[in-house]
GROMACS .gro file of C-alpha atoms in nm:
model
  107
    1MET     CA    1  -0.054  -0.019  -0.034
    2THR     CA    2   0.159   0.346  -0.073
    3GLN     CA    3   0.197   0.618   0.160
    4ASP     CA    4  -0.105   0.799  -0.050
    5ALA     CA    5  -0.301   0.510  -0.043
    6LYS     CA    6  -0.267   0.480   0.323
    7ILE     CA    7  -0.366   0.858   0.387
    8LEU     CA    8  -0.667   0.811   0.249
    9ALA     CA    9  -0.750   0.508   0.437
   10ALA     CA   10  -0.673   0.711   0.748
   11ILE     CA   11  -0.899   0.970   0.641
   12GLU     CA   12  -1.178   0.759   0.532
   13ALA     CA   13  -1.161   0.542   0.867
   14ALA     CA   14  -1.175   0.893   1.061
   15ALA     CA   15  -1.502   0.964   0.935
   16THR     CA   16  -1.688   0.678   0.952
   17ASP     CA   17  -1.567   0.735   1.321
   18LEU     CA   18  -1.743   1.062   1.354
   19LEU     CA   19  -2.069   0.902   1.212
   20ALA     CA   20  -2.321   0.949   1.445
   21PRO     CA   21  -2.443   0.676   1.655
   22ILE     CA   22  -2.612   0.402   1.446
   23PRO     CA   23  -2.860   0.168   1.684
   24LYS     CA   24  -2.730  -0.231   1.674
   25PRO     CA   25  -2.981  -0.461   1.513
   26ASP     CA   26  -3.093  -0.684   1.807
   27LEU     CA   27  -3.058  -1.105   1.704
   28LEU     CA   28  -3.444  -1.134   1.771
   29ASP     CA   29  -3.527  -0.790   1.490
   30ASP     CA   30  -3.600  -0.802   1.133
   31GLY     CA   31  -3.518  -0.535   0.909
   32TYR     CA   32  -3.886  -0.354   1.004
   33ASP     CA   33  -3.788  -0.334   1.367
   34TRP     CA   34  -3.432  -0.235   1.259
   35MET     CA   35  -3.566   0.072   1.033
   36ARG     CA   36  -3.813   0.145   1.387
   37ARG     CA   37  -3.484   0.177   1.600
   38LEU     CA   38  -3.321   0.403   1.348
   39ARG     CA   39  -3.651   0.651   1.444
   40GLY     CA   40  -3.459   1.013   1.611
   41SER     CA   41  -3.139   0.856   1.494
   42GLY     CA   42  -3.048   1.081   1.250
   43TRP     CA   43  -3.003   0.742   1.009
   44GLU     CA   44  -3.310   0.751   0.757
   45PRO     CA   45  -3.438   0.421   0.564
   46VAL     CA   46  -3.348   0.514   0.188
   47PRO     CA   47  -3.599   0.272  -0.053
   48THR     CA   48  -3.434   0.387  -0.378
   49GLY     CA   49  -3.117   0.492  -0.547
   50ARG     CA   50  -3.088   0.838  -0.763
   51ASP     CA   51  -3.175   0.664  -1.073
   52GLY     CA   52  -3.474   0.507  -0.870
   53ARG     CA   53  -3.368   0.223  -0.861
   54PRO     CA   54  -3.444  -0.043  -0.546
   55LEU     CA   55  -3.189  -0.040  -0.240
   56GLY     CA   56  -3.189  -0.353  -0.076
   57SER     CA   57  -3.479  -0.613  -0.081
   58TRP     CA   58  -3.673  -0.492   0.278
   59PRO     CA   59  -3.665  -0.632   0.518
   60TYR     CA   60  -3.366  -0.847   0.451
   61GLN     CA   61  -3.126  -0.541   0.329
   62ILE     CA   62  -3.182  -0.239   0.358
   63VAL     CA   63  -3.004   0.096   0.327
   64ALA     CA   64  -2.971   0.398   0.510
   65HIS     CA   65  -2.854   0.699   0.536
   66HIS     CA   66  -2.724   0.981   0.712
   67ASP     CA   67  -2.632   1.376   0.676
   68ASP     CA   68  -2.444   1.594   0.854
   69HIS     CA   69  -2.438   1.942   0.640
   70GLU     CA   70  -2.261   2.104   0.925
   71ARG     CA   71  -1.936   1.890   0.944
   72GLY     CA   72  -2.006   1.759   0.601
   73LEU     CA   73  -1.981   1.432   0.697
   74TYR     CA   74  -2.215   1.124   0.542
   75GLY     CA   75  -2.321   0.830   0.643
   76LEU     CA   76  -2.443   0.464   0.472
   77ALA     CA   77  -2.544   0.177   0.634
   78ILE     CA   78  -2.617  -0.152   0.478
   79TYR     CA   79  -2.865  -0.374   0.721
   80THR     CA   80  -2.811  -0.749   0.562
   81GLU     CA   81  -3.018  -0.990   0.757
   82GLY     CA   82  -2.877  -0.859   1.093
   83ASP     CA   83  -2.524  -0.789   0.897
   84LEU     CA   84  -2.458  -0.403   0.937
   85HIS     CA   85  -2.209  -0.253   0.737
   86VAL     CA   86  -2.143   0.116   0.751
   87GLU     CA   87  -1.943   0.361   0.595
   88GLY     CA   88  -1.823   0.765   0.637
   89TYR     CA   89  -1.824   1.004   0.377
   90TRP     CA   90  -1.635   1.327   0.339
   91ASP     CA   91  -1.841   1.388   0.042
   92LYS     CA   92  -2.250   1.313  -0.032
   93THR     CA   93  -2.179   1.253  -0.411
   94ALA     CA   94  -1.895   0.976  -0.287
   95ARG     CA   95  -2.157   0.806  -0.071
   96ASP     CA   96  -2.458   0.823  -0.294
   97GLN     CA   97  -2.272   0.704  -0.580
   98GLU     CA   98  -2.186   0.374  -0.349
   99SER     CA   99  -2.523   0.354  -0.261
  100ASP     CA  100  -2.629   0.342  -0.626
  101GLU     CA  101  -2.312   0.112  -0.672
  102TYR     CA  102  -2.502  -0.105  -0.398
  103ALA     CA  103  -2.844  -0.058  -0.605
  104GLN     CA  104  -2.614  -0.192  -0.938
  105GLU     CA  105  -2.493  -0.499  -0.793
  106ALA     CA  106  -2.830  -0.615  -0.607
  107SER     CA  107  -2.968  -0.617  -0.926
   0.00000   0.00000   0.00000
């Protein structure tokens, strides 16, 4: 890994660490339960990407976004049957592009 790649990875990791806390799914939750847990957390389920393609397959796969415009920090969370993957971005367009790519891969 080059020095530039290491720096970029550290910057992206910092974005993820600075995101608002996201509720973790409970072992007994399904996706709808997890979406209810998101209420008031600053995270919102996103049903479709910018091109109108479905993001996930509710209740098994759910995509959620977090927008912190004040700090220029944007989050992407992907729930898949109880597993949760979260990434932070300093650029909203990059986050939205990643969401769209997820939709393309899932279709």
